[in-house]
Tab-separated table of C-alpha atoms in Angstrom:
chain	number	residue	atom	x	y	z
Z	1	UNK	CA	-13.377	23.044	-35.775
Z	2	UNK	CA	-15.870	20.723	-34.105
Z	3	UNK	CA	-18.805	19.418	-36.069
Z	4	UNK	CA	-22.184	21.071	-35.574
Z	5	UNK	CA	-25.188	19.123	-34.381
Z	6	UNK	CA	-27.309	17.827	-37.192
Z	7	UNK	CA	-30.973	18.777	-37.384
Z	8	UNK	CA	-32.946	16.440	-35.150
Z	9	UNK	CA	-29.945	15.386	-33.064
Z	10	UNK	CA	-30.893	15.273	-29.407
Z	11	UNK	CA	-29.972	18.233	-27.233
Z	12	UNK	CA	-27.983	17.672	-24.039
Z	13	UNK	CA	-30.049	16.642	-21.020
Z	14	UNK	CA	-29.248	19.112	-18.232
Z	15	UNK	CA	-31.879	17.850	-15.794
Z	16	UNK	CA	-31.382	15.314	-13.022
Z	17	UNK	CA	-33.084	11.937	-13.268
Z	18	UNK	CA	-34.909	10.337	-10.358
Z	19	UNK	CA	-32.041	7.883	-9.924
Z	20	UNK	CA	-29.556	10.759	-9.784
Z	21	UNK	CA	-31.670	12.545	-7.174
Z	22	UNK	CA	-31.767	9.361	-5.088
Z	23	UNK	CA	-27.996	9.016	-5.394
Z	24	UNK	CA	-27.552	12.641	-4.317
Z	25	UNK	CA	-29.755	12.120	-1.266
Z	26	UNK	CA	-27.795	9.030	-0.201
Z	27	UNK	CA	-24.392	10.670	-0.642
Z	28	UNK	CA	-25.504	13.862	1.103
Z	29	UNK	CA	-26.872	11.903	4.051
Z	30	UNK	CA	-23.585	10.040	4.435
Z	31	UNK	CA	-21.488	13.194	4.187
Z	32	UNK	CA	-23.699	15.047	6.663
Z	33	UNK	CA	-22.748	12.467	9.276
Z	34	UNK	CA	-19.170	11.618	8.281
Z	35	UNK	CA	-17.884	14.844	6.689
Z	36	UNK	CA	-19.440	17.720	8.615
Z	37	UNK	CA	-17.379	20.898	9.021
Z	38	UNK	CA	-15.898	19.896	12.375
Z	39	UNK	CA	-14.829	16.484	11.066
Z	40	UNK	CA	-13.206	17.920	7.942
Z	41	UNK	CA	-11.351	20.559	9.968
Z	42	UNK	CA	-10.102	17.908	12.373
Z	43	UNK	CA	-8.952	15.753	9.470
Z	44	UNK	CA	-6.892	18.613	7.971
Z	45	UNK	CA	-5.048	18.922	11.280
Z	46	UNK	CA	-4.308	15.196	11.555
Z	47	UNK	CA	-1.339	13.193	10.323
Z	48	UNK	CA	-3.502	11.380	7.742
Z	49	UNK	CA	-5.288	13.918	5.520
Z	50	UNK	CA	-7.301	11.347	3.552
Z	51	UNK	CA	-10.258	9.866	5.420
Z	52	UNK	CA	-9.996	6.154	4.603
Z	53	UNK	CA	-13.015	5.286	6.729
Z	54	UNK	CA	-15.197	7.703	4.796
Z	55	UNK	CA	-13.732	6.490	1.506
Z	56	UNK	CA	-14.653	2.905	2.397
Z	57	UNK	CA	-18.200	3.947	3.250
Z	58	UNK	CA	-18.591	6.098	0.140
Z	59	UNK	CA	-16.537	4.225	-2.428
Z	60	UNK	CA	-16.851	0.581	-1.373
Z	61	UNK	CA	-20.003	0.244	0.721
Z	62	UNK	CA	-22.100	2.672	-1.348
Z	63	UNK	CA	-20.444	1.585	-4.593
Z	64	UNK	CA	-19.646	5.036	-5.957
Z	65	UNK	CA	-16.017	4.122	-6.665
Z	66	UNK	CA	-17.177	1.908	-9.522
Z	67	UNK	CA	-19.789	4.139	-11.149
Z	68	UNK	CA	-17.735	4.510	-14.346
Z	69	UNK	CA	-16.583	0.883	-14.456
Z	70	UNK	CA	-18.631	-1.641	-16.495
Z	71	UNK	CA	-20.521	-4.275	-14.522
Z	72	UNK	CA	-18.521	-7.107	-16.097
Z	73	UNK	CA	-15.411	-5.661	-14.449
Z	74	UNK	CA	-17.001	-5.317	-11.020
Z	75	UNK	CA	-18.355	-1.784	-11.362
Z	76	UNK	CA	-21.790	-0.203	-11.420
Z	77	UNK	CA	-21.951	0.431	-15.150
Z	78	UNK	CA	-23.258	3.975	-14.648
Z	79	UNK	CA	-22.188	7.136	-16.474
Z	80	UNK	CA	-20.437	10.424	-15.949
Z	81	UNK	CA	-23.776	11.971	-15.043
Z	82	UNK	CA	-24.001	9.914	-11.852
Z	83	UNK	CA	-20.332	10.511	-11.062
Z	84	UNK	CA	-20.975	14.243	-11.487
Z	85	UNK	CA	-23.723	14.100	-8.860
Z	86	UNK	CA	-21.312	12.486	-6.392
Z	87	UNK	CA	-18.733	15.175	-7.100
Z	88	UNK	CA	-21.295	17.926	-6.578
Z	89	UNK	CA	-21.946	16.593	-3.090
Z	90	UNK	CA	-18.229	16.186	-2.393
Z	91	UNK	CA	-17.766	19.804	-3.467
Z	92	UNK	CA	-20.497	20.851	-1.038
Z	93	UNK	CA	-18.646	19.206	1.834
Z	94	UNK	CA	-14.992	19.483	0.632
Z	95	UNK	CA	-14.683	15.921	1.912
Z	96	UNK	CA	-11.077	14.624	2.022
Z	97	UNK	CA	-11.589	11.552	-0.179
Z	98	UNK	CA	-9.801	10.645	-3.442
Z	99	UNK	CA	-12.908	10.369	-5.621
Z	100	UNK	CA	-11.785	12.637	-8.459
Z	101	UNK	CA	-8.282	11.189	-8.676
Z	102	UNK	CA	-9.201	7.518	-8.245
Z	103	UNK	CA	-12.786	6.916	-9.373
Z	104	UNK	CA	-12.594	9.336	-12.300
Z	105	UNK	CA	-9.081	10.090	-13.595
Z	106	UNK	CA	-7.387	6.764	-12.810
Z	107	UNK	CA	-10.430	4.709	-13.823
Z	108	UNK	CA	-10.915	6.597	-17.100
Z	109	UNK	CA	-7.228	6.219	-17.914
Z	110	UNK	CA	-7.393	2.465	-17.387
Z	111	UNK	CA	-10.609	2.201	-19.394
Z	112	UNK	CA	-8.778	3.931	-22.217
Z	113	UNK	CA	-6.361	0.999	-22.329
Z	114	UNK	CA	-9.123	-1.539	-22.924
Z	115	UNK	CA	-10.144	-4.319	-20.559
Z	116	UNK	CA	-8.667	-7.249	-22.486
Z	117	UNK	CA	-5.429	-7.190	-20.515
Z	118	UNK	CA	-5.680	-9.134	-17.255
Z	119	UNK	CA	-3.526	-6.616	-15.370
Z	120	UNK	CA	-5.721	-3.697	-16.451
Z	121	UNK	CA	-8.988	-5.485	-15.681
Z	122	UNK	CA	-7.610	-6.506	-12.290
Z	123	UNK	CA	-6.711	-2.923	-11.452
Z	124	UNK	CA	-10.125	-1.715	-12.586
Z	125	UNK	CA	-11.841	-4.301	-10.412
Z	126	UNK	CA	-9.826	-3.290	-7.362
Z	127	UNK	CA	-10.541	0.421	-7.911
Z	128	UNK	CA	-14.229	-0.184	-8.618
Z	129	UNK	CA	-14.650	-2.174	-5.431
Z	130	UNK	CA	-12.955	0.498	-3.343
Z	131	UNK	CA	-10.338	-2.046	-2.277
Z	132	UNK	CA	-7.518	0.013	-3.731
Z	133	UNK	CA	-6.735	3.692	-4.313
Z	134	UNK	CA	-5.094	4.359	-7.649
Z	135	UNK	CA	-3.624	7.681	-8.733
Z	136	UNK	CA	-2.321	8.870	-12.079
Z	137	UNK	CA	1.156	10.145	-11.209
Z	138	UNK	CA	0.943	13.513	-12.931
Z	139	UNK	CA	0.926	17.001	-11.429
Z	140	UNK	CA	-2.571	18.136	-10.455
Z	141	UNK	CA	-2.110	21.037	-12.869
Z	142	UNK	CA	-1.707	18.700	-15.890
Z	143	UNK	CA	-4.344	19.412	-18.552
Z	144	UNK	CA	-5.736	17.419	-21.429
Z	145	UNK	CA	-4.439	18.378	-24.850
Z	146	UNK	CA	-0.828	18.718	-23.725
Z	147	UNK	CA	2.097	16.343	-23.492
Z	148	UNK	CA	2.101	14.748	-20.019
Z	149	UNK	CA	5.895	14.685	-19.785
Z	150	UNK	CA	6.913	13.534	-16.312
Z	151	UNK	CA	10.640	13.063	-16.651
Z	152	UNK	CA	10.330	9.414	-15.646
Z	153	UNK	CA	12.665	7.159	-17.624
Z	154	UNK	CA	12.665	3.427	-18.179
Z	155	UNK	CA	16.148	1.977	-17.851
Z	156	UNK	CA	14.905	-1.255	-19.401
Z	157	UNK	CA	12.575	-3.998	-18.254
Z	158	UNK	CA	10.276	-1.566	-16.463
Z	159	UNK	CA	12.940	-0.209	-14.087
Z	160	UNK	CA	11.814	3.380	-13.606
Z	161	UNK	CA	13.606	6.472	-12.326
Z	162	UNK	CA	12.450	10.064	-11.981
Z	163	UNK	CA	10.424	12.449	-9.843
Z	164	UNK	CA	6.921	13.821	-10.331
Z	165	UNK	CA	5.792	16.703	-8.131
Z	166	UNK	CA	2.358	17.956	-7.167
Z	167	UNK	CA	0.577	14.590	-7.430
Z	168	UNK	CA	-2.835	14.769	-5.750
Z	169	UNK	CA	-3.793	12.014	-3.282
Z	170	UNK	CA	-0.533	10.130	-3.826
Z	171	UNK	CA	-0.032	10.032	-0.049
Z	172	UNK	CA	-2.885	7.578	0.394
Z	173	UNK	CA	-2.501	5.691	-2.885
Z	174	UNK	CA	-1.957	1.959	-3.167
Z	175	UNK	CA	-1.157	1.971	-6.894
Z	176	UNK	CA	0.509	4.660	-8.997
Z	177	UNK	CA	-0.092	4.884	-12.744
Z	178	UNK	CA	3.214	6.275	-13.956
Z	179	UNK	CA	3.753	7.842	-17.367
Z	180	UNK	CA	7.299	7.041	-18.506
Z	181	UNK	CA	9.133	7.544	-21.784
Z	182	UNK	CA	8.253	4.028	-22.917
Z	183	UNK	CA	4.611	3.835	-21.824
Z	184	UNK	CA	2.274	3.648	-18.855
Z	185	UNK	CA	3.271	1.553	-15.846
Z	186	UNK	CA	1.537	0.364	-12.695
Z	187	UNK	CA	3.773	0.840	-9.659
Z	188	UNK	CA	3.105	-0.313	-6.119
Z	189	UNK	CA	3.019	2.909	-4.092
Z	190	UNK	CA	4.948	1.189	-1.303
Z	191	UNK	CA	7.922	0.850	-3.667
Z	192	UNK	CA	8.027	4.602	-4.430
Z	193	UNK	CA	9.213	7.461	-2.229
Z	194	UNK	CA	6.092	9.565	-1.655
Z	195	UNK	CA	6.934	12.847	0.078
Z	196	UNK	CA	3.994	14.952	1.319
Z	197	UNK	CA	3.978	18.600	0.295
Z	198	UNK	CA	2.242	21.509	2.006
Z	199	UNK	CA	-0.753	22.298	-0.218
Z	200	UNK	CA	-2.996	25.337	-0.181
Z	201	UNK	CA	-6.002	23.015	-0.037
Z	202	UNK	CA	-5.502	20.795	2.993
Z	203	UNK	CA	-8.438	18.589	1.991
Z	204	UNK	CA	-6.684	17.414	-1.197
Z	205	UNK	CA	-3.103	16.504	-0.216
Z	206	UNK	CA	-0.241	16.807	-2.688
Z	207	UNK	CA	3.023	14.911	-2.771
Z	208	UNK	CA	6.130	14.394	-4.832
Z	209	UNK	CA	6.686	10.872	-6.105
Z	210	UNK	CA	10.263	9.677	-6.601
Z	211	UNK	CA	11.168	6.469	-8.393
Z	212	UNK	CA	14.743	5.289	-8.066
Z	213	UNK	CA	15.198	2.034	-9.907
Z	214	UNK	CA	11.619	1.117	-9.048
Z	215	UNK	CA	10.106	-1.727	-11.017
Z	216	UNK	CA	6.736	-1.198	-12.666
Z	217	UNK	CA	4.364	-3.339	-14.688
Z	218	UNK	CA	3.914	-2.163	-18.263
Z	219	UNK	CA	0.253	-1.521	-19.059
Z	220	UNK	CA	0.523	0.144	-22.469
Z	221	UNK	CA	3.032	1.494	-24.959
Z	222	UNK	CA	3.583	5.234	-25.397
Z	223	UNK	CA	0.975	5.830	-28.104
Z	224	UNK	CA	-1.777	3.918	-26.308
Z	225	UNK	CA	-0.797	5.459	-22.986
Z	226	UNK	CA	-0.958	8.985	-24.404
Z	227	UNK	CA	-4.525	8.521	-25.671
Z	228	UNK	CA	-5.611	6.911	-22.392
Z	229	UNK	CA	-4.078	9.657	-20.263
Z	230	UNK	CA	-5.763	12.298	-22.409
Z	231	UNK	CA	-9.072	10.515	-21.831
Z	232	UNK	CA	-8.495	10.483	-18.081
Z	233	UNK	CA	-7.546	14.157	-17.907
Z	234	UNK	CA	-10.498	15.201	-20.077
Z	235	UNK	CA	-12.989	13.321	-17.900
Z	236	UNK	CA	-11.311	14.684	-14.781
Z	237	UNK	CA	-11.587	18.277	-15.987
Z	238	UNK	CA	-15.193	17.811	-17.070
Z	239	UNK	CA	-16.303	16.356	-13.744
Z	240	UNK	CA	-14.170	18.776	-11.731
Z	241	UNK	CA	-16.661	21.387	-12.946
Z	242	UNK	CA	-19.361	19.539	-10.993
Z	243	UNK	CA	-17.231	19.665	-7.857
Z	244	UNK	CA	-16.785	23.403	-8.406
Z	245	UNK	CA	-20.539	23.719	-8.881
Z	246	UNK	CA	-21.251	21.955	-5.588
Z	247	UNK	CA	-18.718	24.158	-3.814
Z	248	UNK	CA	-20.232	27.354	-5.241
Z	249	UNK	CA	-23.755	26.200	-4.397
Z	250	UNK	CA	-22.817	25.538	-0.769
Z	251	UNK	CA	-21.132	28.942	-0.468
Z	252	UNK	CA	-24.188	30.703	-1.893
Z	253	UNK	CA	-26.659	28.786	0.291
Z	254	UNK	CA	-24.613	29.272	3.449
Z	255	UNK	CA	-24.100	32.980	2.771
Z	256	UNK	CA	-27.806	33.584	2.145
Z	257	UNK	CA	-28.626	31.745	5.369
Z	258	UNK	CA	-26.111	33.773	7.369
Z	259	UNK	CA	-27.183	37.164	6.000
Z	260	UNK	CA	-30.779	36.357	6.919
Z	261	UNK	CA	-29.813	35.623	10.519
Z	262	UNK	CA	-27.150	38.305	11.074
Z	263	UNK	CA	-28.672	41.594	12.222
Z	264	UNK	CA	-27.349	45.143	12.096
Z	265	UNK	CA	-29.333	48.265	12.954
Z	266	UNK	CA	-32.130	45.958	14.085
Z	267	UNK	CA	-32.606	44.378	10.648
Z	268	UNK	CA	-31.102	41.385	8.785
Z	269	UNK	CA	-28.013	42.377	6.819
Z	270	UNK	CA	-29.403	40.404	3.907
Z	271	UNK	CA	-32.177	42.965	3.581
Z	272	UNK	CA	-29.736	45.690	2.516
Z	273	UNK	CA	-30.054	46.414	-1.179
Z	274	UNK	CA	-26.344	46.209	-1.950
Z	275	UNK	CA	-26.094	42.700	-0.524
Z	276	UNK	CA	-29.266	41.620	-2.298
Z	277	UNK	CA	-27.715	42.650	-5.618
Z	278	UNK	CA	-24.473	40.807	-4.912
Z	279	UNK	CA	-26.228	37.603	-3.902
Z	280	UNK	CA	-28.674	37.792	-6.793
Z	281	UNK	CA	-25.769	38.124	-9.238
Z	282	UNK	CA	-23.999	35.202	-7.594
Z	283	UNK	CA	-27.176	33.105	-7.862
Z	284	UNK	CA	-27.328	33.789	-11.603
Z	285	UNK	CA	-23.694	32.724	-11.975
Z	286	UNK	CA	-24.244	29.506	-10.001
Z	287	UNK	CA	-27.279	28.631	-12.146
Z	288	UNK	CA	-25.199	29.191	-15.284
Z	289	UNK	CA	-22.401	27.085	-13.801
Z	290	UNK	CA	-24.889	24.272	-13.222
Z	291	UNK	CA	-25.861	24.329	-16.896
Z	292	UNK	CA	-22.217	24.284	-18.002
Z	293	UNK	CA	-21.239	21.477	-15.609
Z	294	UNK	CA	-24.249	19.346	-16.495
Z	295	UNK	CA	-23.586	19.849	-20.201
Z	296	UNK	CA	-20.006	18.624	-19.751
Z	297	UNK	CA	-21.128	15.580	-17.747
Z	298	UNK	CA	-23.796	14.728	-20.309
Z	299	UNK	CA	-21.366	15.112	-23.218
Z	300	UNK	CA	-18.905	12.746	-21.532
Z	301	UNK	CA	-21.662	10.286	-20.674
Z	302	UNK	CA	-22.981	10.120	-24.233
Z	303	UNK	CA	-19.549	10.086	-25.883
Z	304	UNK	CA	-20.440	13.241	-27.785
Z	305	UNK	CA	-17.837	14.555	-30.253
Z	306	UNK	CA	-18.513	17.931	-28.625
Z	307	UNK	CA	-17.171	16.687	-25.270
Z	308	UNK	CA	-13.804	18.522	-25.473
Z	309	UNK	CA	-15.636	21.793	-26.169
Z	310	UNK	CA	-18.203	21.187	-23.429
Z	311	UNK	CA	-15.446	20.400	-20.933
Z	312	UNK	CA	-13.413	23.464	-21.882
Z	313	UNK	CA	-16.454	25.745	-21.566
Z	314	UNK	CA	-17.398	24.239	-18.203
Z	315	UNK	CA	-13.913	24.619	-16.764
Z	316	UNK	CA	-13.419	28.144	-18.090
Z	317	UNK	CA	-16.672	29.230	-16.439
Z	318	UNK	CA	-17.121	27.082	-13.318
Z	319	UNK	CA	-13.588	27.717	-12.110
Z	320	UNK	CA	-14.224	31.455	-11.878
Z	321	UNK	CA	-17.679	31.053	-10.314
Z	322	UNK	CA	-16.364	28.759	-7.575
Z	323	UNK	CA	-13.647	31.224	-6.598
Z	324	UNK	CA	-16.053	34.172	-6.631
Z	325	UNK	CA	-18.653	32.303	-4.543
Z	326	UNK	CA	-16.026	31.323	-1.967
Z	327	UNK	CA	-14.678	34.874	-1.799
Z	328	UNK	CA	-18.181	36.271	-1.276
Z	329	UNK	CA	-18.805	33.630	1.392
Z	330	UNK	CA	-15.741	34.692	3.364
Z	331	UNK	CA	-16.373	38.409	2.965
Z	332	UNK	CA	-20.108	38.444	3.696
Z	333	UNK	CA	-19.620	36.345	6.805
Z	334	UNK	CA	-17.621	39.258	8.179
Z	335	UNK	CA	-15.169	38.554	10.971
Z	336	UNK	CA	-16.354	34.985	11.543
Z	337	UNK	CA	-15.579	34.160	7.912
Z	338	UNK	CA	-11.901	34.824	8.574
Z	339	UNK	CA	-11.635	32.416	11.503
Z	340	UNK	CA	-10.134	28.938	11.347
Z	341	UNK	CA	-13.160	27.448	13.105
Z	342	UNK	CA	-15.582	28.470	10.358
Z	343	UNK	CA	-15.293	26.229	7.264
Z	344	UNK	CA	-15.419	29.124	4.752
Z	345	UNK	CA	-11.637	29.102	4.373
Z	346	UNK	CA	-11.703	25.426	3.367
Z	347	UNK	CA	-13.997	26.271	0.470
Z	348	UNK	CA	-11.905	29.235	-0.615
Z	349	UNK	CA	-8.739	27.146	-0.593
Z	350	UNK	CA	-10.414	24.297	-2.503
Z	351	UNK	CA	-11.789	26.777	-5.049
Z	352	UNK	CA	-8.377	28.379	-5.544
Z	353	UNK	CA	-6.657	25.007	-5.853
Z	354	UNK	CA	-9.307	23.745	-8.276
Z	355	UNK	CA	-8.795	26.866	-10.387
Z	356	UNK	CA	-5.371	25.592	-11.460
Z	357	UNK	CA	-6.202	21.874	-11.395
Z	358	UNK	CA	-6.363	20.039	-14.734
Z	359	UNK	CA	-5.749	23.274	-16.617
Z	360	UNK	CA	-6.351	26.906	-15.736
Z	361	UNK	CA	-9.393	28.849	-16.917
Z	362	UNK	CA	-7.135	30.699	-19.348
Z	363	UNK	CA	-5.902	27.459	-20.862
Z	364	UNK	CA	-9.462	26.229	-21.285
Z	365	UNK	CA	-10.482	29.508	-22.926
Z	366	UNK	CA	-7.668	28.985	-25.406
Z	367	UNK	CA	-8.978	25.467	-26.007
Z	368	UNK	CA	-12.462	26.846	-26.676
Z	369	UNK	CA	-11.026	29.331	-29.166
Z	370	UNK	CA	-9.108	26.604	-30.967
Z	371	UNK	CA	-12.081	24.231	-31.061
Z	372	UNK	CA	-14.441	26.803	-32.577
Z	373	UNK	CA	-11.746	28.388	-34.763
Z	374	UNK	CA	-11.919	31.873	-33.226
Z	375	UNK	CA	-9.141	34.174	-31.987
Z	376	UNK	CA	-8.439	33.629	-28.309
Z	377	UNK	CA	-8.765	36.617	-25.947
Z	378	UNK	CA	-5.481	38.161	-24.871
């Protein structure tokens, strides 16, 4: 059971600072130009699903790739709160960039190894500067708290063999962080066989990664690697809630806008009582999701011992809200919501894919039950 807050201990800060609001405005302005609905749709139909030009502008030029990396290693020295703001905006645009996988999961995993090793600090510097895309070679469904068994074996001397399926953003990766039976290895993506898969969410490509006698550089032994990977997956799940929040917020805002403009029987459809009730209920759920996501980001940023609980609560709740908001968006847009040209389907697919990413809502509810020592719902 997690420890309770002592009397006088500061409560989580769920509000946005002025610096966070400025960051949001800058990211939103960039995405409005570079990741509008037409651009994202066109990207999903192209041979290269990841938008490297946008990633350079967002990650390198704007510096968001290094928000979680200390300044001494070439990063911005910010916190999970700022990274959460970026992910909210990426959720609002479903932009096809590897922020979650590279700037959060991979970076947090490497930070968990310590920065004393020259190889680790070099990788962190490259990721922070946006010069390289690094991906933790685990299935997108992998959750913190479990054993990240990949089936990759070390034949000796860092010669790796095995296949990992369902790895997000591996198609555009430069470096793969591979969990093997003897530890964590850095593998040049060009030396691995990366086979694209057909994902539900076309804005976050999946691939299978096959290593066949591929040489990797040992970064950490098994025990150290396990703790670091758990750190990366926990941070990823916690900040994924902010992406889900941004997605749900866009769906709500867009649906309210559409129902105000769409007329039936010479009146806006949004004026019908039944739709008012549905949208009001969705608004309440999005507001609650914001509180849960911000609490998780703040807990991660402050290193709170309650972080695992905050992350589990955020994922268990925000996952469901994102799916519901996307479903309402499609349905209340009527016939146009079912077309390929309207972006509503991109949000529904992202919401559904996110619902099983880094642990399902059911798994996180079980984690909540275990953390507070209560029976889990069946």
